[in-house]
Amino acid sequence: MVRFLFRVLSLLALCVGVVFCVIDAIASVSASQVIMTPISEAWIETHPGSLMTLEELVVGRLGDGAWLALRDVVLPQPAFAAMLVLSLAFWMIGYKKPSLAGRFAA
């Protein structure tokens, strides 16, 4: 059941990553230059209050240094790349290894 949940989360993250990639591709073609939307900008456009809530949570539990590292390292990354990496991580967590005995073993 948990593997199924992680596989579904992987599929959803993959779909969102592809949507972000298509949006960036369309914006890049229309502007005649490469445009990659950072996570922070996509997050603020989607739900601005939750980013402030995340900041309060991280500062309250981990301190200012953790928030500064998150803000300076993670949030400027392209949104499509972050979602694709998240999708890969969820898929790896939900992956079921094939049986060592083989497909037709009893």
Coordinates of C-alpha atoms in Angstrom, one line a residue:
M1 CA 0.0 0.0 0.0
V2 CA 2.8 2.4 0.9
R3 CA 4.7 1.5 -2.3
F4 CA 1.5 2.3 -4.3
L5 CA 1.2 5.7 -2.5
F6 CA 4.8 6.6 -3.5
R7 CA 4.2 5.5 -7.0
V8 CA 1.1 7.7 -7.3
L9 CA 3.1 10.6 -5.8
S10 CA 5.8 10.0 -8.3
L11 CA 3.3 10.1 -11.2
L12 CA 1.8 13.3 -9.9
A13 CA 5.2 15.0 -9.5
L14 CA 6.1 13.8 -13.0
C15 CA 3.0 15.3 -14.4
V16 CA 3.5 18.6 -12.6
G17 CA 7.2 18.6 -13.8
V18 CA 6.2 18.1 -17.4
V19 CA 3.6 20.9 -17.1
F20 CA 6.3 23.2 -15.7
C21 CA 8.6 22.2 -18.5
V22 CA 6.0 22.9 -21.2
I23 CA 5.2 26.3 -19.7
D24 CA 8.9 27.2 -19.7
A25 CA 9.4 25.9 -23.2
I26 CA 6.5 28.0 -24.5
A27 CA 7.8 31.1 -22.6
S28 CA 11.3 30.5 -24.0
V29 CA 10.1 30.2 -27.6
S30 CA 7.9 33.3 -27.3
A31 CA 10.8 35.4 -25.7
S32 CA 13.5 34.0 -28.0
Q33 CA 15.7 33.2 -25.0
V34 CA 15.9 30.5 -22.4
I35 CA 13.4 31.0 -19.5
M36 CA 13.4 28.7 -16.5
T37 CA 10.9 29.5 -13.8
P38 CA 12.4 29.1 -10.3
I39 CA 10.6 27.1 -7.6
S40 CA 10.0 30.2 -5.5
E41 CA 8.3 32.0 -8.4
A42 CA 6.1 29.0 -9.3
W43 CA 5.3 28.5 -5.6
I44 CA 4.3 32.2 -5.0
E45 CA 2.1 32.1 -8.1
T46 CA 0.3 29.0 -6.9
H47 CA -0.1 29.5 -3.2
P48 CA 1.8 32.5 -1.7
G49 CA 0.7 31.9 1.9
S50 CA 2.2 28.4 2.1
L51 CA 5.7 29.7 1.4
M52 CA 5.5 32.0 4.4
T53 CA 4.2 29.2 6.5
L54 CA 7.2 27.0 5.4
E55 CA 9.6 29.8 6.3
E56 CA 8.1 30.1 9.8
L57 CA 8.2 26.3 10.2
V58 CA 11.8 26.0 9.1
V59 CA 13.0 29.0 11.2
G60 CA 11.1 27.8 14.2
R61 CA 12.3 24.2 14.1
L62 CA 15.7 24.4 12.4
G63 CA 16.9 28.0 12.7
D64 CA 17.7 30.9 10.5
G65 CA 20.7 29.1 8.9
A66 CA 18.5 26.3 7.5
W67 CA 16.0 28.8 6.0
L68 CA 18.8 30.8 4.4
A69 CA 20.3 27.6 2.9
L70 CA 16.9 26.5 1.6
R71 CA 16.2 30.0 0.2
D72 CA 19.6 30.4 -1.4
V73 CA 20.2 26.8 -2.7
V74 CA 16.8 25.1 -3.3
L75 CA 14.3 27.8 -4.1
P76 CA 16.2 29.3 -7.1
Q77 CA 16.4 26.0 -8.9
P78 CA 14.1 25.5 -12.0
A79 CA 10.7 24.2 -11.0
F80 CA 10.6 21.5 -13.7
A81 CA 13.9 20.0 -12.6
A82 CA 13.0 20.0 -9.0
M83 CA 9.7 18.2 -9.7
L84 CA 11.4 15.7 -11.9
V85 CA 14.0 15.0 -9.2
L86 CA 11.2 14.7 -6.6
S87 CA 9.4 12.3 -9.0
L88 CA 12.5 10.2 -9.3
A89 CA 12.9 10.1 -5.5
F90 CA 9.3 9.0 -5.0
W91 CA 9.7 6.3 -7.7
M92 CA 12.9 5.0 -6.1
I93 CA 11.2 4.8 -2.7
G94 CA 8.2 2.9 -4.2
Y95 CA 10.2 0.6 -6.4
K96 CA 9.8 -3.1 -5.8
K97 CA 12.9 -5.2 -6.5
P98 CA 12.3 -8.2 -8.7
S99 CA 12.5 -11.6 -7.1
L100 CA 16.0 -13.2 -7.1
A101 CA 14.5 -16.6 -7.7
G102 CA 13.1 -15.5 -11.0
R103 CA 9.7 -15.0 -12.5
F104 CA 8.5 -18.6 -12.4
A105 CA 9.9 -19.6 -9.0
A106 CA 7.5 -21.1 -6.5

